[in-house]
Structures are given as structure tokens and as C-alpha cells.
Coordinates of C-alpha atoms and ligand atoms in Angstrom, one line a residue:
M1 CA -11.8 47.6 0.3
N2 CA -10.5 44.4 -0.3
R3 CA -13.5 42.4 -2.0
C4 CA -12.9 45.5 -5.5
L5 CA -9.6 43.7 -6.1
A6 CA -12.3 40.6 -5.7
N7 CA -14.8 41.8 -7.9
L8 CA -14.4 44.0 -10.0
P9 CA -13.4 43.1 -14.2
H10 CA -10.0 42.1 -15.0
L11 CA -8.8 45.3 -16.6
T12 CA -10.1 47.9 -14.6
I13 CA -9.1 46.0 -11.4
L14 CA -5.1 47.9 -11.0
M15 CA -7.1 51.4 -11.3
A16 CA -9.5 50.4 -8.5
C17 CA -7.6 49.6 -6.5
G18 CA -4.5 51.7 -6.7
L19 CA -7.1 53.9 -5.4
C20 CA -7.8 52.1 -2.7
G21 CA -4.7 51.7 -1.9
F22 CA -4.4 47.7 -2.0
P23 CA -2.0 48.6 -5.2
A24 CA -2.0 44.9 -7.5
V25 CA 1.6 45.0 -9.7
A26 CA 1.7 42.9 -13.6
G27 CA 2.8 39.2 -12.6
T28 CA 5.2 37.4 -14.9
Q29 CA 3.5 36.1 -17.5
A30 CA 1.8 37.8 -20.5
P31 CA -2.0 37.7 -20.6
P32 CA -2.1 34.1 -22.5
A33 CA -2.6 34.1 -25.4
G34 CA -5.2 31.8 -26.3
R35 CA -7.5 30.5 -23.7
R36 CA -6.1 30.9 -20.4
P37 CA -4.7 28.1 -18.1
N38 CA -7.5 25.2 -16.2
I39 CA -5.8 25.1 -12.7
V40 CA -6.8 21.5 -10.9
F41 CA -4.5 21.8 -7.5
F42 CA -4.6 18.9 -5.2
F43 CA -4.2 19.5 -1.3
S44 CA -3.9 16.6 1.0
D45 CA -4.3 16.8 4.9
D46 CA -0.8 16.0 6.6
H47 CA 0.5 14.3 3.4
A48 CA 4.2 14.1 4.5
Y49 CA 6.9 14.0 1.2
Q50 CA 8.9 10.3 3.3
A51 CA 5.5 9.0 1.9
I52 CA 6.2 10.5 -2.3
S53 CA 8.0 7.2 -4.0
A54 CA 8.7 10.8 -6.4
Y55 CA 11.2 12.1 -3.2
H56 CA 12.9 8.9 -2.9
D57 CA 13.0 9.0 0.5
P58 CA 16.3 6.6 1.6
R59 CA 13.2 4.3 3.8
R60 CA 11.1 3.3 0.6
L61 CA 8.2 3.8 2.1
I62 CA 5.7 3.5 -0.1
E63 CA 5.4 3.3 -3.7
T64 CA 2.9 6.9 -5.1
P65 CA 2.9 6.3 -9.1
H66 CA -0.2 8.6 -10.7
I67 CA 1.8 11.3 -7.7
D68 CA 4.9 10.4 -9.7
R69 CA 3.6 11.0 -12.8
L70 CA 3.3 14.5 -11.3
A71 CA 7.3 15.0 -10.8
R72 CA 8.3 12.3 -14.0
E73 CA 5.7 15.2 -16.3
G74 CA 6.6 18.2 -14.3
L75 CA 8.5 19.4 -12.2
R76 CA 9.5 17.9 -8.3
F77 CA 10.4 21.0 -5.5
D78 CA 12.7 19.7 -2.9
R79 CA 12.1 22.5 -0.2
C80 CA 8.7 24.1 -0.2
I81 CA 8.4 24.7 3.4
V82 CA 4.9 27.2 5.1
P83 CA 4.9 29.1 7.2
N84 CA 3.0 27.5 9.8
S85 CA 2.8 24.1 9.9
I86 CA -0.7 23.2 10.5
C87 CA -3.6 22.9 9.1
G88 CA -5.9 26.1 9.1
P89 CA -3.2 28.4 9.1
S90 CA -1.8 26.5 6.4
R91 CA -5.1 26.7 3.7
A92 CA -5.7 30.4 4.3
S93 CA -2.0 31.4 3.7
V94 CA -2.7 29.1 0.3
L95 CA -6.1 31.2 0.1
T96 CA -5.1 34.5 0.2
G97 CA -0.8 34.5 0.0
K98 CA 0.1 36.1 3.4
Y99 CA 1.1 35.6 6.7
S100 CA -0.9 34.2 9.8
H101 CA -0.9 37.5 10.9
R102 CA -1.8 38.8 7.8
N103 CA -4.4 37.3 7.5
G104 CA -5.8 36.7 10.9
F105 CA -5.7 33.3 11.0
Y106 CA -3.5 31.5 13.0
N107 CA -4.0 27.9 14.5
N108 CA -6.6 25.5 14.5
T109 CA -8.1 26.5 17.9
N110 CA -10.1 29.6 18.2
S111 CA -9.9 31.4 14.4
R112 CA -11.8 32.6 12.4
F113 CA -10.7 33.1 8.6
D114 CA -12.5 35.8 7.3
G115 CA -14.1 35.7 4.0
S116 CA -13.5 39.0 3.4
Q117 CA -10.5 38.6 1.9
T118 CA -9.3 38.8 -1.2
T119 CA -8.0 35.4 -2.2
F120 CA -7.1 34.0 -5.0
P121 CA -10.1 32.3 -5.9
K122 CA -11.7 35.0 -5.9
L123 CA -9.8 36.8 -7.8
L124 CA -9.7 33.7 -10.8
R125 CA -14.0 33.8 -10.2
A126 CA -14.0 37.5 -11.5
T127 CA -11.9 37.4 -14.0
G128 CA -13.9 34.5 -15.2
Y129 CA -13.4 31.4 -13.9
Q130 CA -15.1 28.7 -13.0
T131 CA -14.6 27.9 -9.0
A132 CA -14.6 24.3 -7.2
I133 CA -13.9 23.6 -3.9
F134 CA -14.2 20.1 -2.7
G135 CA -13.0 18.7 0.1
K136 CA -11.8 19.3 3.0
W137 CA -11.8 23.2 4.5
H138 CA -11.3 23.5 8.1
L139 CA -11.2 27.3 8.3
V140 CA -14.8 28.0 10.3
T141 CA -16.3 30.3 7.7
D142 CA -18.6 28.9 5.0
P143 CA -16.2 29.2 1.4
T144 CA -16.0 32.7 -0.7
G145 CA -14.9 32.9 -4.2
F146 CA -15.9 29.2 -6.0
D147 CA -19.2 28.7 -7.5
E148 CA -19.5 25.6 -5.8
W149 CA -18.0 24.3 -2.4
H150 CA -18.4 20.5 -0.8
I151 CA -17.3 20.1 2.4
L152 CA -16.3 18.8 4.7
P153 CA -18.0 20.1 8.0
G154 CA -14.0 20.9 10.8
Q155 CA -11.9 18.0 10.2
G156 CA -14.7 16.0 9.1
V157 CA -14.2 12.3 9.5
Y158 CA -13.8 8.8 6.3
Y159 CA -16.4 6.9 6.3
N160 CA -20.3 7.7 5.5
P161 CA -19.1 11.6 5.9
P162 CA -22.6 14.7 6.0
M163 CA -20.5 17.4 4.5
I164 CA -21.8 21.1 3.1
H165 CA -23.1 21.9 -0.6
N166 CA -23.1 25.6 -1.6
G167 CA -24.6 25.8 2.3
R168 CA -26.9 22.6 2.3
P169 CA -25.8 19.2 5.5
V170 CA -25.2 16.8 2.9
Q171 CA -25.0 12.9 3.2
H172 CA -22.6 10.8 1.5
Q173 CA -21.8 7.0 2.2
G174 CA -18.6 5.3 1.2
Y175 CA -15.1 6.4 1.8
V176 CA -14.5 10.2 1.7
T177 CA -11.7 10.3 0.1
D178 CA -13.4 7.8 -3.5
I179 CA -16.0 10.6 -2.4
I180 CA -13.4 14.0 -2.6
T181 CA -12.9 12.3 -5.9
E182 CA -15.6 11.5 -7.8
L183 CA -17.5 15.2 -6.6
S184 CA -14.9 17.0 -7.8
L185 CA -14.9 14.7 -11.2
Q186 CA -18.6 15.6 -11.3
W187 CA -18.8 18.7 -10.8
L188 CA -15.8 18.6 -14.0
R189 CA -17.8 16.9 -15.8
N190 CA -20.6 18.6 -15.4
R191 CA -19.0 22.4 -15.9
D192 CA -19.5 25.2 -18.6
K193 CA -17.2 23.9 -21.4
S194 CA -16.2 27.4 -22.6
K195 CA -14.7 29.0 -19.4
P196 CA -11.2 28.5 -17.7
F197 CA -11.0 26.1 -14.6
L198 CA -9.8 26.2 -10.9
L199 CA -11.0 22.9 -9.3
M200 CA -9.3 23.0 -5.7
C201 CA -10.1 18.8 -4.7
Q202 CA -9.0 18.7 -0.8
H203 CA -8.2 15.4 0.2
K204 CA -9.4 14.7 3.9
A205 CA -6.3 12.2 4.0
P206 CA -4.6 11.2 5.7
H207 CA -4.6 12.5 8.8
R208 CA -4.8 11.5 12.3
E209 CA -6.9 8.5 13.3
W210 CA -5.5 7.4 9.2
L211 CA -8.5 5.5 8.2
P212 CA -7.4 3.0 4.9
A213 CA -9.7 2.8 2.9
L214 CA -11.6 -0.9 3.4
R215 CA -9.4 -2.7 0.1
H216 CA -6.1 -1.0 1.5
L217 CA -6.5 -3.3 4.4
G218 CA -3.3 -4.9 4.0
H219 CA -1.9 -2.8 1.2
D220 CA 1.8 -4.2 2.4
H221 CA 1.1 -7.4 2.4
D222 CA 2.7 -6.9 6.4
R223 CA 5.4 -5.5 4.9
K224 CA 8.2 -4.5 8.0
Y225 CA 9.4 -0.7 7.7
P226 CA 12.6 0.6 8.8
E227 CA 12.6 2.5 11.0
P228 CA 13.6 5.9 11.1
P229 CA 17.2 6.7 13.0
T230 CA 15.5 8.8 15.3
L231 CA 12.7 6.5 16.3
F232 CA 14.9 6.4 19.6
D233 CA 15.7 10.1 20.3
D234 CA 15.6 11.2 23.5
Y235 CA 16.1 14.2 23.5
S236 CA 19.5 15.9 24.2
G237 CA 21.7 18.1 22.7
R238 CA 18.0 20.4 22.2
G239 CA 16.2 22.5 25.1
R240 CA 12.6 22.3 27.1
A241 CA 10.7 22.4 24.8
E242 CA 11.4 19.3 22.2
H243 CA 11.5 17.5 26.2
D244 CA 7.9 17.8 27.2
Q245 CA 6.1 18.4 23.9
D246 CA 3.3 15.8 23.6
M247 CA 3.3 13.8 20.0
T248 CA 5.1 10.8 20.5
I249 CA 4.5 7.9 18.9
A250 CA 5.1 6.1 22.8
Q251 CA 3.2 8.1 24.3
T252 CA 0.3 10.5 23.2
M253 CA -0.6 7.6 20.2
N254 CA -4.4 6.4 21.3
A255 CA -6.2 2.8 21.1
V256 CA -8.3 4.5 18.5
D257 CA -5.2 5.1 16.8
L258 CA -4.4 1.8 16.6
K259 CA -6.4 0.3 15.4
L260 CA -7.1 -1.0 18.6
T261 CA -11.1 -0.1 19.1
P262 CA -12.9 -0.5 15.7
P263 CA -13.7 3.1 14.8
R264 CA -17.2 4.4 15.4
I265 CA -18.6 5.4 11.6
L266 CA -19.0 1.9 10.8
N267 CA -21.9 0.1 8.7
P268 CA -22.3 -3.0 9.9
E269 CA -20.9 -4.7 6.5
Q270 CA -17.5 -1.3 6.6
R271 CA -17.8 -3.0 10.2
R272 CA -17.3 -6.6 9.0
A273 CA -14.9 -5.3 6.2
W274 CA -12.3 -3.7 9.2
D275 CA -12.0 -6.2 12.4
A276 CA -11.4 -9.3 9.5
Y277 CA -8.6 -7.2 8.9
Y278 CA -7.8 -6.0 12.5
E279 CA -8.6 -8.6 14.6
P280 CA -6.5 -11.0 14.0
R281 CA -3.4 -8.7 13.6
N282 CA -5.1 -7.5 17.3
A283 CA -5.0 -10.8 18.1
A284 CA -1.4 -11.1 18.1
F285 CA -0.8 -7.8 19.5
R286 CA -2.5 -9.2 22.8
A287 CA -1.1 -12.3 23.5
S288 CA 2.9 -11.6 21.7
A289 CA 2.7 -8.0 25.0
P290 CA 5.9 -5.8 23.2
Q291 CA 7.1 -3.9 26.1
G292 CA 8.7 -0.7 25.9
Q293 CA 10.1 0.3 22.4
D294 CA 9.1 -3.6 20.7
L295 CA 5.5 -1.6 21.8
V296 CA 7.2 1.9 20.3
R297 CA 8.0 -0.5 17.4
W298 CA 5.3 -2.6 17.0
K299 CA 3.1 1.2 16.8
Y300 CA 5.3 2.5 14.8
Q301 CA 4.6 -0.3 12.0
R302 CA 0.6 0.0 13.0
Y303 CA 1.0 4.0 12.2
L304 CA 2.6 3.0 8.9
H305 CA 0.3 0.6 7.8
D306 CA -2.7 3.2 8.2
Y307 CA -0.5 6.5 6.7
L308 CA 0.0 4.9 4.5
G309 CA -3.4 3.0 3.2
C310 CA -4.9 7.1 3.4
V311 CA -2.3 7.9 1.7
K312 CA -2.8 4.8 -1.2
A313 CA -6.4 5.8 -2.0
V314 CA -5.2 10.0 -2.5
D315 CA -2.3 8.0 -5.5
E316 CA -6.1 6.0 -6.6
S317 CA -7.4 10.0 -6.2
V318 CA -4.3 11.6 -8.5
G319 CA -4.8 9.1 -11.0
R320 CA -8.6 9.5 -11.5
L321 CA -7.9 12.5 -12.7
L322 CA -5.1 13.0 -14.3
K323 CA -7.0 10.2 -16.1
F324 CA -10.2 12.5 -17.4
L325 CA -7.3 15.4 -17.8
D326 CA -6.3 12.8 -20.6
D327 CA -9.7 11.3 -21.8
E328 CA -11.4 14.6 -22.4
G329 CA -7.3 16.7 -23.9
L330 CA -7.6 19.3 -20.8
A331 CA -4.4 18.0 -20.1
E332 CA -2.1 19.7 -21.9
N333 CA -4.1 23.1 -21.0
T334 CA -4.3 22.4 -17.6
L335 CA -1.7 23.3 -14.7
V336 CA -1.6 20.1 -12.7
V337 CA 0.0 20.9 -9.0
Y338 CA -0.1 18.2 -6.0
T339 CA 1.0 19.2 -2.7
S340 CA -0.7 19.0 1.6
D341 CA -1.2 22.0 4.1
Q342 CA 2.4 21.3 5.3
G343 CA 4.9 17.7 6.7
F344 CA 4.3 15.3 9.1
Y345 CA 6.2 13.1 11.7
L346 CA 6.5 9.4 10.3
G347 CA 8.7 8.0 13.3
E348 CA 11.3 10.8 12.9
H349 CA 12.4 11.7 16.6
G350 CA 9.5 9.8 17.8
W351 CA 7.0 11.8 16.9
F352 CA 3.7 12.0 15.3
D353 CA 1.8 15.3 13.9
K354 CA 3.5 18.3 13.0
R355 CA 3.6 22.3 14.2
W356 CA 7.3 22.4 14.7
I357 CA 10.5 24.8 12.0
F358 CA 12.4 20.7 11.9
E359 CA 12.3 20.3 9.0
E360 CA 9.6 16.9 8.3
S361 CA 6.8 19.3 9.8
L362 CA 8.1 22.2 7.8
R363 CA 8.4 21.6 4.9
S364 CA 6.6 19.6 2.7
P365 CA 5.9 18.2 -0.9
L366 CA 5.3 20.2 -4.2
L367 CA 4.8 19.2 -7.1
V368 CA 4.0 21.5 -10.8
R369 CA 3.0 19.4 -14.2
W370 CA 2.5 22.5 -16.7
P371 CA 3.1 21.0 -20.7
G372 CA 4.4 23.3 -23.0
V373 CA 6.1 24.8 -19.7
I374 CA 7.7 23.1 -17.7
K375 CA 10.1 20.9 -18.7
P376 CA 9.2 17.4 -17.7
G377 CA 11.4 16.3 -14.8
S378 CA 13.0 19.2 -13.2
V379 CA 13.8 19.8 -10.0
N380 CA 14.0 22.7 -7.6
P381 CA 15.9 22.6 -4.4
E382 CA 15.0 26.5 -3.6
I383 CA 12.8 28.0 -1.3
V384 CA 9.9 27.9 -2.3
S385 CA 6.2 28.2 0.0
N386 CA 2.9 27.6 0.5
L387 CA 3.2 32.0 -0.1
D388 CA 3.7 32.1 -3.3
F389 CA 0.9 29.6 -4.6
A390 CA -2.0 32.2 -5.0
E391 CA 0.8 34.7 -6.9
T392 CA 1.2 32.1 -9.0
F393 CA -2.0 31.1 -9.8
L394 CA -3.0 34.6 -10.8
D395 CA 0.3 34.9 -13.1
V396 CA -0.5 31.8 -14.5
A397 CA -4.0 33.1 -15.5
G398 CA -2.8 37.0 -16.8
L399 CA -3.9 38.5 -13.5
P400 CA -1.8 41.1 -11.8
I401 CA -1.0 40.2 -8.5
P402 CA -2.4 42.8 -5.2
T403 CA 1.4 43.8 -3.6
E404 CA -0.4 43.4 -0.2
M405 CA 0.5 39.1 -0.7
Q406 CA 3.5 38.0 1.1
G407 CA 4.9 35.8 -1.7
R408 CA 6.6 35.4 -4.6
S409 CA 4.7 34.0 -8.1
L410 CA 6.6 31.1 -8.9
V411 CA 6.1 30.8 -12.9
P412 CA 9.7 31.9 -14.0
L413 CA 11.2 28.8 -11.3
L414 CA 8.5 27.2 -13.5
K415 CA 10.4 27.7 -17.0
G416 CA 13.8 27.3 -15.3
Q417 CA 14.6 30.7 -14.9
T418 CA 15.3 31.0 -11.1
P419 CA 15.8 35.3 -11.1
S420 CA 19.1 35.6 -8.4
D421 CA 17.7 37.8 -6.7
W422 CA 14.9 34.7 -5.2
R423 CA 14.3 34.4 -1.6
K424 CA 17.5 33.4 0.0
S425 CA 15.9 32.7 3.6
F426 CA 12.3 32.4 5.6
Y427 CA 10.9 33.0 8.3
Y428 CA 8.5 30.7 10.1
Q429 CA 6.3 31.2 13.1
Y430 CA 4.1 28.6 14.7
F431 CA 1.6 29.8 18.0
E432 CA -1.2 27.0 18.9
Y433 CA -0.5 26.4 22.9
P434 CA -1.2 24.5 25.0
T435 CA -3.3 21.5 23.5
P436 CA -2.8 19.6 21.2
H437 CA 0.5 18.5 21.6
H438 CA 2.0 21.0 23.6
V439 CA 4.6 22.4 21.0
R440 CA 5.4 25.8 22.5
P441 CA 5.3 29.0 20.2
H442 CA 8.2 29.3 18.4
H443 CA 9.5 31.6 15.5
G444 CA 12.7 31.1 13.4
V445 CA 14.2 32.1 10.1
V446 CA 15.2 28.8 7.7
T447 CA 18.6 29.4 5.4
D448 CA 19.4 26.4 3.3
R449 CA 21.8 25.2 5.6
Y450 CA 20.1 26.6 8.9
K451 CA 18.4 27.1 11.6
L452 CA 18.1 29.9 14.1
V453 CA 14.6 29.6 16.9
H454 CA 13.1 31.4 19.6
F455 CA 10.9 29.2 22.1
D456 CA 9.4 32.5 23.9
R457 CA 6.6 31.0 25.4
P458 CA 4.5 30.9 28.1
D459 CA 8.4 30.8 30.0
L460 CA 10.3 29.8 27.8
D461 CA 13.0 32.5 26.7
V462 CA 14.9 29.4 24.4
W463 CA 17.5 29.7 21.4
E464 CA 18.5 27.6 19.4
L465 CA 20.3 26.9 16.3
F466 CA 20.7 24.0 14.2
D467 CA 23.4 23.5 11.3
L468 CA 22.0 20.8 8.7
R469 CA 24.9 20.9 6.2
N470 CA 26.7 18.9 10.0
D471 CA 23.3 17.6 11.7
P472 CA 20.8 16.8 8.8
H473 CA 18.9 15.7 11.7
E474 CA 18.4 18.3 13.4
L475 CA 19.9 16.7 16.9
R476 CA 22.3 18.9 18.2
S477 CA 21.5 22.6 18.8
V478 CA 24.8 24.6 18.1
Y479 CA 23.3 27.4 19.2
E480 CA 26.1 28.7 22.3
D481 CA 28.9 26.8 20.4
P482 CA 31.3 30.1 20.1
M483 CA 32.4 28.6 16.8
Y484 CA 28.8 29.3 15.8
A485 CA 28.5 33.2 17.0
P486 CA 29.3 34.9 13.9
V487 CA 26.7 33.3 11.9
V488 CA 23.9 33.8 15.0
T489 CA 25.3 37.1 14.8
E490 CA 23.8 37.0 10.5
L491 CA 20.5 35.5 11.5
K492 CA 19.4 37.1 14.0
R493 CA 20.6 40.3 11.5
E494 CA 18.7 38.3 9.3
L495 CA 15.1 37.8 11.3
D496 CA 14.8 41.3 12.0
H497 CA 14.2 42.2 8.6
L498 CA 12.1 39.4 7.6
R499 CA 10.0 40.6 10.6
A500 CA 10.3 44.1 9.7
E501 CA 9.7 43.7 6.2
L502 CA 6.8 41.1 6.8
K503 CA 4.9 43.7 8.8
V504 CA 5.1 41.2 12.1
P505 CA 3.8 42.8 15.2
A506 CA 6.5 42.5 18.5
E507 CA 3.3 41.1 20.5
P508 CA 0.8 38.7 19.0
P509 CA -3.3 38.9 19.7
Q510 CA -3.4 36.8 23.0
E511 CA -5.6 35.0 20.1
A512 CA -3.5 34.6 18.3
Y513 CA -2.4 30.9 21.0
G514 CA -6.0 29.4 21.7
N515 CA -8.5 30.2 24.4
R516 CA -6.0 30.5 27.2
P517 CA -3.6 33.4 27.6
L518 CA 0.0 32.9 27.7
K519 CA 2.7 35.5 29.6
Ligands
SGN1 C1 -7.0 16.8 15.7 C2 -5.8 16.0 15.3 C3 -4.9 16.3 16.1 C4 -3.2 17.5 15.3 C5 -5.2 18.1 14.7 C6 -4.9 18.9 14.1 N1 -6.1 14.6 17.2 O1 -7.1 17.7 16.5 O2 -3.2 15.4 16.6 O3 -3.2 17.8 15.5 O4 -5.7 17.8 14.6 O5 -4.4 18.9 12.9 S1 -7.4 14.1 17.0 O6 -7.4 12.7 17.5 O7 -8.2 14.6 16.9 O8 -6.8 13.0 15.8 S2 -4.3 19.4 11.6 O9 -4.6 18.9 9.7 O10 -6.4 19.6 11.5 O11 -4.1 20.5 11.4
CA2 CA1 -3.1 19.3 8.4

């Protein structure tokens, strides 16, 4: 039934899908009079907004001049939040415009993407777009809806990665971010110039275990990174979920993460360059043998060097593709998006990884450039989501938006005209448990000021409420504070309302959590 949306030409979509029960509605855009805009979608993996200089991180961890160019020439969204802060589910939401409970992809453990679903690349392709995806896919089943796909199997590796090109295995040599960039450029060069295009350039970086390109080892000249104020969080003021997770820099980060053991995927020449950087520093570390908080501090510094080193190559990738668009005269008619599959902890609360409803994991970076439409240097504070991307891209192409999609086109916001009925609250739900990282399943509602969250499985029944205005680092649940009782009542009502509207089942299927049934 969904397939008819993807396969029929534009003009028959409304009628055909109206007939079979999946109607589409017109977007906010009239079909473009001239050439339909191209779309370049940069999607990195675990790239925290704290590690993009356009976000004015008070810690100023890194300069990202090329990514920043999108903010300077376009729009920076300051509250792009994800429905389920983990890789596969986030990718499934981007493609379908739906929550995990509607697209069936809940976790990275046992979910498989149903590629027969309606996705925005399929709809664009059916109406004449050339579509391609390069890099991380991570949805288990083969991509559908692309003229060309060249993906990493699973998480992929950083050096000399095996990849899969339209179903055939290929072995590459070199650094993964550069390879994905090169494949993207090659495809752009060889494309059919008579058609508009959708390019999804999906980096593996800066995912764990954070292996930078050899040219970026020492990129920071051994600078000392400022520590987040919550590096030594003891989780007091919050419940059991926050206490017994397994994602701390102190306990969970291992020797491979910390480059105390070299990666096995390097060839001998790569290994020499690797050792030349890490060995003397590791020797100094072993000699000084820091303990306790000093050891955590050392780990944090090593983590930031490696993570930010990965970001350098991603930023260069953006620079190379933007230059290509400039050189080819394509920049004017191309929508460029930079985002990541979720946020990430860079030591806040003592953590790395993501998954939580809390701000650093909930929020993705989102920068959009669309010359002639977006006023350069704009900033938008509204709650937007990667659930909105599919609808936005269809709208940009002048296509109708299937009503089954659960987000909303961002085109009016890109034009600087936020609709008065734009969302004021957002539903969040995380499932995967217990591995990896032992983050308890939870769901909740997010507004500009509050977060109400319920940890409900397998052995918890804990509500927490955070007031971001008074507690921006989310250190103290005020759920039990009588002063907040009216807020709790109101947010519980809103949570029920959102769950009904989004058709959230009372009980998720057991497999939503992973392989172990939860009670
Ligand atoms: C791997 C990582 C985890 C990470 C998940 C999911 N461990 O399991 O730290 O949370 O991927 O990441 S590792 O030792 O293999 O690096 S996600 O980006 O795919 O959601
Ligand atoms: Ca990710």
C-alpha cells in the first residue's frame, strides 16, 4: 500500500494514495517554477553541537569553519531534538518522518528497517530526482529508494573500510571520512545534469572509538580542554537510572577508546604514524600513573583530542563539498543541511555516549543553507526535530506530504515565518536496554522550559521533572517539590495528549528493548 506513494508519478500520488488510505497533503511550497532545488544532506554520527563553533559553545572546544559557513550563510536551529537518541532509530525517523513505534525501528540490537516503507528518497526519486547515499547506513536491511548506495556495513571502521556498493562488497584504503567525501564528489561529477539530485553524505565520524585521520593527530598541539562543570557529577538529586548507567569516562571508557591499545585495522605505514603520535604520550601517561580524579581528567583530555580530531575531517568534508557546489555554480539552487543522528556527551555528567532525554543527547546540531530563501545568519529557537526532515525535503521539492508522517515541514521556518501553531512540546521515547550502556528505557515530554520523564522498566517506576530555567545542567529533579505540582499535572496531561496523537501503544512490543524480554 505504501509503495504506491513511492512509485507513482507526482500528479497521481494524491488520488492513488487517497484511494488506498494513505493520503498526502500539499506542502507549504508551491511546486518550484524553475529547476527543483538539489538537496545535500550531511549526516554525521554522534556529532555533539558542543563541538561546532557556530553553536558558540562556552567551552570553545574547536573551530569548524566549513560547518560554520552554513550557519553564516543560512540558519542555525538551536533546539533540534530527536525522538529516540540512538543511531538506527534516528536514521529510520529521518527517512520516514515517523517515530520508532510507527516505523518499527526501535534499537540497534535487533531492529531491522522495513525498506518497503514510504521514505522521502523514494518519493523524490519517483518524481525525477537522482538519489544517492554514501557512508553510514546502519539499518541492517539494504537501502531502498537510491539510484546509488555505497555504505559501510554496520558501524563500519575508520581505516581501510570494507563497504558495500549497490549490493557488492568493495574494499577501500584510507580514512573513512575522506573516502565518503570522495565517493560523494565522484557521484556529483558523474551525475545526470538534467535532473535535480539528493545526496546523503553520511559520515561514520565522530563515533566511538574516535580514530582521527593521521593528518589530524596532534591537531590541537596538546592544548588543555576546559572541563564541563559536571565532569564529576555524583548523580545526587536524581534517581536510580542516572546512578547505575554504564557510560562514564571514569569506568566505561576502555584502553581502545583511550588509544592505550592501538587499533588493529591500521596497515604498517599507518601504524608507524599512529605510534609516532601516541607512543610518547602514552609512555608519559604510564610514567605519571595518575589516579582518581586526575585519571578521569587525563582520560577526558585524551577523549577530546581524539573526538575533535575526527570532527576536523568531517569539517573538511563539508568544505570540499561546498567548494564543489560553488565551482559548479550549484550553490544557489541547492539546499544544504548539516546535522547528526543525535547529540553526544563530551564529559557532561562524567559521560560519553547519548540515549538520554537530557539536553546533550537529545539535541542535534542543525544548520541549513538555502540561498535566496533563508536570510543569512538566522537563528531559530523553536523545537524542531529530525522527524521534520522528510516533510521538509518533500516540501522543498514541491511534493505533497503523506499524512502518515509525524513531523512537519520546516520550510516556513526557513523563510523566517514560524507558524503560530508550531509545536510547543515534544514526545521522547528511548528503548534499548540493558546493553550497551545500561540506560533505562524512558519516555517523556519536553517543552522550552521543562522535561517530565518516566523511567518505567524493567524494575523502575520513577518520575523526574527538570526545570531547565533554574537548573540548566539538569542536576535536580523537582518532581516531588510541591511548588511544581501544577507543572507536573499539566505536563502529564500533555504527555497523554501527545501519546494519543502520535498513536503510541500502551505497551511497546518486547523486542523494542533488544534481545532480552523486559518485564
Ligand atoms: C557501539 C558502541 C557504543 C554505542 C553504540 C551505538 N560501542 O556499540 O558505545 O553506544 O555503538 O552507537 S563500541 O565499543 O563498539 O564503540 S550508535 O551511534 O550506533 O547508536
Ligand atoms: Ca549515532
